[in-house]
Short mmCIF file of C-alpha atoms and ligand atoms in Angstrom, two decimals:
data_model
loop_
_atom_site.label_atom_id
_atom_site.label_comp_id
_atom_site.label_asym_id
_atom_site.label_seq_id
_atom_site.Cartn_x
_atom_site.Cartn_y
_atom_site.Cartn_z
CA UNK A 16 14.04 67.75 98.30
CA UNK A 17 17.15 66.67 96.34
CA UNK A 18 14.88 65.15 93.68
CA UNK A 19 13.06 68.43 93.36
CA UNK A 20 16.29 70.42 92.96
CA UNK A 21 17.49 68.00 90.26
CA UNK A 22 14.16 68.33 88.47
CA UNK A 23 14.27 72.15 88.56
CA UNK A 24 17.87 72.14 87.38
CA UNK A 25 17.06 69.72 84.56
CA UNK A 26 14.18 71.82 83.28
CA UNK A 27 16.11 75.09 83.56
CA UNK A 28 19.13 73.75 81.68
CA UNK A 29 16.95 72.18 78.97
CA UNK A 30 15.00 75.41 78.71
CA UNK A 31 18.16 77.45 78.30
CA UNK A 32 19.44 75.08 75.60
CA UNK A 33 16.16 75.23 73.69
CA UNK A 34 16.08 79.03 73.90
CA UNK A 35 19.73 79.28 72.81
CA UNK A 36 19.06 77.01 69.82
CA UNK A 37 15.97 79.01 68.88
CA UNK A 38 17.91 82.27 69.08
CA UNK A 39 20.83 80.87 67.05
CA UNK A 40 18.60 79.39 64.33
CA UNK A 41 15.91 82.08 64.31
CA UNK A 42 17.55 84.06 61.49
CA UNK A 43 18.30 81.06 59.26
CA UNK A 44 14.82 79.58 59.85
CA UNK A 45 13.12 82.90 59.10
CA UNK A 46 15.07 83.04 55.87
CA UNK A 47 14.17 79.43 55.06
CA UNK A 48 10.43 79.94 55.41
CA UNK A 49 10.01 83.61 54.48
CA UNK A 50 12.91 85.56 52.96
CA UNK A 51 14.47 83.08 50.53
CA UNK A 52 11.22 81.77 48.98
CA UNK A 53 10.27 85.43 48.40
CA UNK A 54 13.67 86.16 46.91
CA UNK A 55 13.46 83.14 44.63
CA UNK A 56 10.02 84.23 43.46
CA UNK A 57 11.23 87.76 42.74
CA UNK A 58 14.28 86.56 40.84
CA UNK A 59 12.13 84.15 38.78
CA UNK A 60 9.74 86.98 37.94
CA UNK A 61 12.70 89.18 37.01
CA UNK A 62 14.14 86.51 34.70
CA UNK A 63 10.81 86.29 32.89
CA UNK A 64 11.30 89.88 31.70
CA UNK A 65 14.27 88.73 29.63
CA UNK A 66 14.40 89.93 26.00
CA UNK A 67 17.38 89.06 23.85
CA UNK A 68 18.84 92.32 22.46
CA UNK A 69 20.07 92.29 18.85
CA UNK A 70 23.82 91.92 18.65
CA UNK A 71 25.26 95.17 17.39
CA UNK A 72 28.90 94.32 16.75
CA UNK A 73 30.96 91.44 15.37
CA UNK A 74 31.88 90.30 18.85
CA UNK A 75 30.47 87.31 20.67
CA UNK A 76 30.00 87.35 24.43
CA UNK A 77 31.66 84.62 26.48
CA UNK A 78 30.93 83.95 30.13
CA UNK A 79 34.00 83.33 32.21
CA UNK A 80 35.65 82.87 35.54
CA UNK A 81 38.85 84.80 36.15
CA UNK A 82 40.44 83.76 39.45
CA UNK A 83 39.70 80.25 40.72
CA UNK A 84 41.76 77.46 42.21
CA UNK A 85 42.29 73.77 41.52
CA UNK A 86 44.14 70.97 43.37
CA UNK A 87 47.40 72.60 42.25
CA UNK A 88 46.83 75.14 45.04
CA UNK A 89 47.64 74.03 48.58
CA UNK A 90 44.15 75.01 49.71
CA UNK A 91 41.98 73.27 47.12
CA UNK A 92 41.28 69.69 46.03
CA UNK A 93 39.33 70.59 42.88
CA UNK A 94 39.92 68.58 39.73
CA UNK A 95 38.29 68.69 36.30
CA UNK A 96 35.73 66.20 37.68
CA UNK A 97 34.49 68.97 39.94
CA UNK A 98 35.23 72.05 37.81
CA UNK A 99 33.87 71.08 34.37
CA UNK A 100 30.37 69.88 35.39
CA UNK A 101 30.02 73.04 37.52
CA UNK A 102 31.11 75.27 34.62
CA UNK A 103 28.74 73.53 32.21
CA UNK A 104 25.72 73.79 34.48
CA UNK A 105 26.40 77.55 34.82
CA UNK A 106 26.98 78.14 31.09
CA UNK A 107 30.61 79.11 31.69
CA UNK A 108 32.70 79.18 28.49
CA UNK A 109 36.16 79.75 29.94
CA UNK A 110 38.08 79.65 33.21
CA UNK A 111 41.35 81.47 33.76
CA UNK A 112 42.73 79.65 36.82
CA UNK A 113 44.99 81.30 39.37
CA UNK A 114 46.68 78.59 41.41
CA UNK A 115 48.97 79.46 44.28
CA UNK A 116 52.60 78.61 43.57
CA UNK A 117 54.49 76.02 45.61
CA UNK A 118 57.16 78.09 47.30
CA UNK A 119 58.63 80.08 44.44
CA UNK A 120 57.56 77.60 41.76
CA UNK A 121 54.49 78.17 39.66
CA UNK A 122 52.22 75.39 38.60
CA UNK A 123 51.47 77.00 35.23
CA UNK A 124 53.46 74.61 32.98
CA UNK A 125 51.78 71.54 34.46
CA UNK A 126 48.37 73.19 34.88
CA UNK A 127 45.32 72.83 32.67
CA UNK A 128 45.56 74.45 29.23
CA UNK A 129 43.00 73.82 26.52
CA UNK A 130 39.43 72.87 25.81
CA UNK A 131 37.95 70.37 28.25
CA UNK A 132 34.57 69.20 27.02
CA UNK A 133 33.66 72.65 25.73
CA UNK A 134 35.13 74.67 28.59
CA UNK A 135 38.33 76.53 27.77
CA UNK A 136 40.85 76.58 30.62
CA UNK A 137 44.03 78.58 30.91
CA UNK A 138 46.33 78.27 33.90
CA UNK A 139 47.77 81.20 35.75
CA UNK A 140 48.99 82.03 39.18
CA UNK A 141 47.92 84.10 42.17
CA UNK A 142 50.96 85.38 43.92
CA UNK A 143 52.16 88.53 45.63
CA UNK A 144 48.92 90.36 44.89
CA UNK A 145 48.82 89.46 41.20
CA UNK A 146 46.37 87.49 39.12
CA UNK A 147 48.91 86.58 36.52
CA UNK A 148 48.44 84.76 33.22
CA UNK A 149 51.69 84.64 31.21
CA UNK A 150 49.75 82.86 28.36
CA UNK A 151 52.91 80.97 27.42
CA UNK A 152 54.51 78.02 29.24
CA UNK A 153 57.01 79.83 31.38
CA UNK A 154 58.72 79.68 34.73
CA UNK A 155 58.32 82.99 36.52
CA UNK A 156 61.24 84.03 38.68
CA UNK A 157 59.34 85.14 41.79
CA UNK A 158 62.61 85.93 43.56
CA UNK A 159 62.76 89.11 41.49
CA UNK A 160 61.20 92.33 42.64
CA UNK A 161 57.41 92.31 42.09
CA UNK A 162 57.35 95.23 39.68
CA UNK A 163 60.09 93.62 37.59
CA UNK A 164 58.01 90.42 37.35
CA UNK A 165 55.01 92.50 36.20
CA UNK A 166 57.10 94.24 33.54
CA UNK A 167 58.46 90.93 32.20
CA UNK A 168 55.05 89.25 32.03
CA UNK A 169 53.36 92.22 30.38
CA UNK A 170 56.13 92.87 27.86
CA UNK A 171 55.96 89.19 26.83
CA UNK A 172 52.25 89.53 26.06
CA UNK A 173 50.87 88.21 29.36
CA UNK A 174 48.39 89.61 31.83
CA UNK A 175 49.03 91.19 35.23
CA UNK A 176 45.83 92.11 37.04
CA UNK A 177 45.76 93.06 40.71
CA UNK A 178 44.07 90.53 43.02
CA UNK A 179 42.53 91.22 46.42
CA UNK A 180 42.38 94.94 45.87
CA UNK A 181 41.34 95.58 49.47
CA UNK A 182 45.01 95.00 50.28
CA UNK A 183 47.95 97.38 49.64
CA UNK A 184 49.34 97.44 46.10
CA UNK A 185 51.74 99.58 44.14
CA UNK A 186 48.99 101.56 42.42
CA UNK A 187 51.56 103.65 40.58
CA UNK A 188 53.02 100.62 38.81
CA UNK A 189 52.88 101.49 35.08
CA UNK A 190 52.52 97.89 33.84
CA UNK A 191 49.55 96.29 35.56
CA UNK A 192 46.53 96.26 33.27
CA UNK A 193 43.55 95.64 35.51
CA UNK A 194 42.17 94.97 38.97
CA UNK A 195 39.50 92.99 40.75
CA UNK A 196 36.57 95.31 41.36
CA UNK A 197 34.77 92.55 43.22
CA UNK A 198 36.23 89.49 44.95
CA UNK A 199 33.92 87.08 46.73
CA UNK A 200 36.60 86.19 49.25
CA UNK A 201 37.16 89.88 50.01
CA UNK A 202 33.44 90.25 50.56
CA UNK A 203 33.33 87.42 53.12
CA UNK A 204 35.72 89.37 55.34
CA UNK A 205 33.10 91.95 56.32
CA UNK A 206 29.55 91.47 57.62
CA UNK A 207 28.16 88.54 59.65
CA UNK A 208 30.42 86.15 61.57
CA UNK A 209 31.57 82.87 60.04
CA UNK A 210 29.57 80.88 62.61
CA UNK A 211 26.36 82.67 61.59
CA UNK A 212 26.96 81.71 57.95
CA UNK A 213 27.67 78.08 58.93
CA UNK A 214 24.35 77.91 60.81
CA UNK A 215 22.64 79.48 57.82
CA UNK A 216 24.18 76.95 55.44
CA UNK A 217 23.14 74.12 57.77
CA UNK A 218 19.54 75.24 57.35
CA UNK A 219 19.57 76.67 53.83
CA UNK A 220 22.65 75.28 52.05
CA UNK A 221 20.73 72.59 50.21
CA UNK A 222 17.61 74.33 49.09
CA UNK A 223 18.66 77.98 48.94
CA UNK A 224 22.42 77.94 48.35
CA UNK A 225 22.47 80.94 45.93
CA UNK A 226 20.63 83.10 48.45
CA UNK A 227 22.69 81.89 51.39
CA UNK A 228 25.77 82.95 49.37
CA UNK A 229 24.20 86.34 48.62
CA UNK A 230 24.21 86.97 52.39
CA UNK A 231 27.92 87.75 52.03
CA UNK A 232 27.31 90.58 49.58
CA UNK A 233 28.31 94.16 50.41
CA UNK A 234 28.88 96.81 47.78
CA UNK A 235 32.63 97.35 47.51
CA UNK A 236 32.48 101.13 47.45
CA UNK A 237 36.10 101.76 48.49
CA UNK A 238 37.44 99.46 45.80
CA UNK A 239 35.14 100.98 43.16
CA UNK A 240 36.28 104.48 44.16
CA UNK A 241 39.90 103.37 43.78
CA UNK A 242 39.13 101.94 40.35
CA UNK A 243 37.53 105.23 39.28
CA UNK A 244 40.44 107.31 40.48
CA UNK A 245 42.96 105.08 38.67
CA UNK A 246 40.96 105.30 35.45
CA UNK A 247 41.27 109.06 35.51
CA UNK A 248 44.98 108.59 34.79
CA UNK A 249 45.02 105.56 32.47
CA UNK A 250 42.98 102.51 31.51
CA UNK A 251 42.67 99.99 34.33
CA UNK A 252 40.38 97.10 33.44
CA UNK A 253 37.85 96.05 36.09
CA UNK A 254 36.74 92.44 36.49
CA UNK A 255 35.29 90.15 39.14
CA UNK A 256 36.86 87.23 40.97
CA UNK A 257 34.83 84.40 42.45
CA UNK A 258 38.06 83.09 43.97
CA UNK A 259 36.49 79.60 44.06
CA UNK A 260 38.44 76.94 45.93
CA UNK A 261 35.54 74.61 46.78
CA UNK A 262 37.26 74.26 50.13
CA UNK A 263 34.90 75.57 52.82
CA UNK A 264 33.66 72.10 53.51
CA UNK A 265 33.89 68.80 55.37
CA UNK A 266 34.60 65.88 53.11
CA UNK A 267 35.76 62.31 53.53
CA UNK A 268 37.35 59.71 51.30
CA UNK A 269 39.01 56.31 51.61
CA UNK A 270 42.73 55.98 52.14
CA UNK A 271 44.54 53.06 50.52
CA UNK A 272 44.51 51.15 53.80
CA UNK A 273 40.72 51.27 53.97
CA UNK A 274 40.49 53.97 56.62
CA UNK A 275 38.55 57.20 56.06
CA UNK A 276 40.35 60.53 55.83
CA UNK A 277 38.51 63.70 56.75
CA UNK A 278 39.34 66.92 54.87
CA UNK A 279 38.17 70.09 56.60
CA UNK A 280 38.08 73.80 55.64
CA UNK A 281 40.90 75.08 53.39
CA UNK A 282 41.48 71.51 52.17
CA UNK A 283 43.35 70.59 55.34
CA UNK A 284 43.41 66.94 56.47
CA UNK A 285 41.85 66.93 59.92
CA UNK A 286 41.43 63.29 60.98
CA UNK A 287 41.40 59.66 59.94
CA UNK A 288 39.06 56.98 61.23
CA UNK A 289 38.15 53.34 60.82
CA UNK A 290 34.80 52.53 59.24
CA UNK A 291 32.72 50.87 61.96
CA UNK A 292 29.11 49.80 62.31
CA UNK A 293 28.24 53.06 64.05
CA UNK A 294 29.62 55.48 61.43
CA UNK A 295 29.03 53.47 58.25
CA UNK A 296 25.72 55.19 57.57
CA UNK A 297 27.56 58.50 57.05
CA UNK A 298 29.33 57.36 53.90
CA UNK A 299 27.99 56.76 50.43
CA UNK A 300 29.55 55.28 47.31
CA UNK A 301 32.62 57.32 46.18
CA UNK A 302 31.83 60.02 43.60
CA UNK A 303 34.12 60.72 40.60
CA UNK A 304 36.63 62.47 42.85
CA UNK A 305 36.44 59.71 45.45
CA UNK A 306 34.40 61.58 48.06
CA UNK A 307 32.14 59.42 50.21
CA UNK A 308 30.92 62.34 52.31
CA UNK A 309 30.52 66.00 51.32
CA UNK A 310 29.15 69.01 53.15
CA UNK A 311 30.12 72.13 51.25
CA UNK A 312 29.54 75.85 51.34
CA UNK A 313 31.51 77.29 48.40
CA UNK A 314 30.89 74.80 45.60
CA UNK A 315 32.34 75.64 42.19
CA UNK A 316 28.81 75.55 40.82
CA UNK A 317 27.47 78.18 43.21
CA UNK A 318 30.61 80.33 42.91
CA UNK A 319 30.69 80.39 39.10
CA UNK A 320 27.01 81.35 39.12
CA UNK A 321 27.35 84.01 41.82
CA UNK A 322 29.29 86.54 39.76
CA UNK A 323 30.43 86.11 36.17
CA UNK A 324 32.64 88.01 33.75
CA UNK A 325 31.34 88.55 30.24
CA UNK A 326 34.09 89.08 27.68
CA UNK A 327 33.33 90.42 24.20
CA UNK A 328 35.61 88.53 21.85
CA UNK A 329 35.64 87.36 18.23
CA UNK A 330 36.32 83.75 19.22
CA UNK A 331 36.66 81.42 22.18
CA UNK A 332 40.44 81.16 22.19
CA UNK A 333 42.88 82.02 24.94
CA UNK A 334 44.58 84.57 22.69
CA UNK A 335 41.38 86.41 21.70
CA UNK A 336 39.93 86.35 25.18
CA UNK A 337 43.16 87.62 26.72
CA UNK A 338 43.52 90.44 24.18
CA UNK A 339 39.94 91.55 24.81
CA UNK A 340 40.33 91.32 28.58
CA UNK A 341 43.32 93.64 28.35
CA UNK A 342 41.27 96.03 26.23
CA UNK A 343 38.52 96.11 28.84
CA UNK A 344 35.99 94.60 26.46
CA UNK A 345 34.24 93.10 29.43
CA UNK A 346 31.55 93.59 32.02
CA UNK A 347 30.68 91.64 35.10
CA UNK A 348 27.34 90.79 36.70
CA UNK A 349 25.85 88.90 39.62
CA UNK A 350 24.55 86.02 37.56
CA UNK A 351 22.45 84.33 40.25
CA UNK A 352 20.25 87.45 40.12
CA UNK A 353 20.00 87.36 36.33
CA UNK A 354 22.18 86.37 33.39
CA UNK A 355 23.57 89.50 31.72
CA UNK A 356 24.61 87.91 28.42
CA UNK A 357 23.43 90.22 25.65
CA UNK A 358 24.25 93.45 27.50
CA UNK A 359 26.16 95.93 25.31
CA UNK A 360 27.61 99.33 26.09
CA UNK A 361 28.92 101.43 23.21
CA UNK A 362 29.56 104.89 21.81
CA UNK A 363 27.97 106.19 18.64
CA UNK A 364 28.63 109.13 16.32
CA UNK A 365 26.41 111.72 14.59
CA UNK A 366 25.26 109.12 12.06
CA UNK A 367 24.36 106.73 14.86
CA UNK A 368 27.12 104.28 13.89
CA UNK A 369 28.98 102.42 16.62
CA UNK A 370 32.46 103.86 17.00
CA UNK A 371 33.61 101.96 20.05
CA UNK A 372 32.57 99.60 22.82
CA UNK A 373 33.33 99.39 26.51
CA UNK A 374 37.05 99.61 27.18
CA UNK A 375 37.70 101.66 24.02
CA UNK A 376 39.10 105.18 23.80
CA UNK A 377 37.30 107.62 21.54
CA UNK A 378 38.16 111.12 20.38
CA UNK A 379 35.97 113.77 21.86
CA UNK A 380 34.94 115.28 18.51
CA UNK A 381 33.64 111.94 17.20
CA UNK A 382 31.29 110.83 19.92
CA UNK A 383 27.66 111.88 19.96
CA UNK A 384 26.10 109.48 22.45
CA UNK A 385 26.82 106.66 24.88
CA UNK A 386 24.30 103.86 24.63
CA UNK A 387 23.53 100.51 26.19
CA UNK A 388 21.11 97.64 25.77
CA UNK A 389 20.35 95.03 28.38
CA UNK A 390 18.51 91.70 28.28
CA UNK A 391 16.91 92.58 31.63
CA UNK A 392 15.50 95.92 32.77
CA UNK A 393 17.07 97.94 35.55
CA UNK A 394 18.40 101.28 36.57
CA UNK A 395 21.38 102.53 34.54
CA UNK A 396 23.92 104.76 36.26
CA UNK A 397 26.51 106.57 34.20
CA UNK A 398 29.61 107.33 36.22
CA UNK A 399 32.04 109.92 34.90
CA UNK A 400 35.42 109.94 36.66
CA UNK A 401 33.81 108.60 39.84
CA UNK A 402 30.73 110.84 39.82
CA UNK A 403 27.25 109.65 38.89
CA UNK A 404 26.19 112.03 36.13
CA UNK A 405 23.04 110.39 34.80
CA UNK A 406 20.44 107.88 35.98
CA UNK A 407 17.63 106.33 33.97
CA UNK A 408 15.61 103.11 34.01
CA UNK A 409 14.57 100.59 31.38
CA UNK A 410 16.08 98.02 29.03
CA UNK A 411 18.12 100.42 27.01
CA UNK A 412 20.06 103.49 27.76
CA UNK A 413 21.14 106.60 25.95
CA UNK A 414 23.18 109.55 27.07
CA UNK A 415 23.57 112.29 24.50
CA UNK A 416 25.44 115.47 25.00
CA UNK A 417 23.58 118.64 24.34
CA UNK A 418 26.37 120.90 25.47
CA UNK A 419 30.09 120.62 25.89
CA UNK A 420 31.35 117.07 26.09
CA UNK A 421 33.66 116.46 28.97
CA UNK A 422 36.65 114.22 28.62
CA UNK A 423 37.19 111.32 30.97
CA UNK A 424 36.21 107.74 31.79
CA UNK A 425 32.50 106.93 31.52
CA UNK A 426 31.49 103.63 33.06
CA UNK A 427 28.04 102.17 33.41
CA UNK A 428 26.43 100.29 36.30
CA UNK A 429 23.06 98.59 36.37
CA UNK A 430 21.07 98.22 39.57
CA UNK A 431 17.95 96.12 40.04
CA UNK A 432 15.23 96.14 42.67
CA UNK A 433 15.04 93.47 45.31
CA UNK A 434 12.70 93.68 48.29
CA UNK A 435 12.06 97.26 47.24
CA UNK A 436 15.75 98.11 47.46
CA UNK A 437 18.08 98.83 44.54
CA UNK A 438 21.11 96.56 44.48
CA UNK A 439 24.07 96.50 42.07
CA UNK A 440 23.73 93.88 39.35
CA UNK A 441 26.20 94.80 36.61
CA UNK A 442 29.45 96.77 36.25
CA UNK A 443 30.72 97.67 32.78
CA UNK A 444 34.21 98.89 31.95
CA UNK A 445 34.49 102.56 30.98
CA UNK A 446 34.49 104.14 27.56
CA UNK A 447 37.32 106.68 27.57
CA UNK A 448 36.69 110.03 25.90
CA UNK A 449 39.86 111.96 25.16
ZN1 LIG B 22 42.52 83.14 45.19
#
């Protein structure tokens, strides 16, 4: 009798565990076998449609990351050994870092500045809601009122962009020059639970990392609406932030005394242990950064490739890039869906000459048409002061006025089809007609 009860109990408990595991992993497994292979196929087909558009102006286009963290932040361990190979494999030309300060002290003077194996890096800081790049070796006095700091940085030629724009900011501040219109970290705060994503990365992190990351995506409509409303008053540059820390991970490395130290999420030390016969198999030879074990979600490589800023600039120098960022000569696109290098958005006159590009202001009596070319086809949406005024599909775009031209900010979005659904792919800064 007792034997029978034990048997029944054993089978019921095992059954429940198996069912629970199946339920928990059903979504990730479905994605592994069905959804992600389909997605990969679609994206590969889409990339094959690529045609390089002729370059219409004297600018070059540089791919860049604006808002990422290195070991100088308390919550990252990333060094050039991790950052540079990732940037190179993604075709990234420049990285404007935004390390968290230590207390009130910035890390900018001792941060990375210069060209590291072909990747240009400039150090900045993320503090009190700012992505801030002073562009000169300086010590910012963070004890001052925030708006005063912004004024000082901007009047000395630096950049103050607003970070994490889902949070409260002084939107009336007259000095800030731009804002994040997409932040990956912001996007992870809505949608599925963290545990669901961890399960999904356990199943799909290796083979389908770009698509597992795309699971976080939600269109940031509130932030975009804010951006539009601000642009009705003055130019506010929009850009994207991958906010890469490479810190959602479990990693291990040797301590000097031969023990192993475990580093968990947010680069926090979680445990140390002796290497014994039973755990030895977990650890491999140390990589360049000394890691002997790595399980990571947000690698620099996948982050830099997820969304990318494209800055139109005459050269790859900090000065030129910064000046063109401030001017809004930039667009941003979800690069894992398709590389947008070659896209151009411009205004032309009666004679069909280019009289300005994205970010520029143009007199109402000079402009005849707004035009765009794209290396990949999609649906163009022209948005005038927050309202979609024209939609058309293809590789190039033209909007000519037949009647009265209206003043205002005209920005362009491109959407592409995935699984029969249109999803945002590219956001371009407005052309301002005044
Ligand atoms: Zn950040």
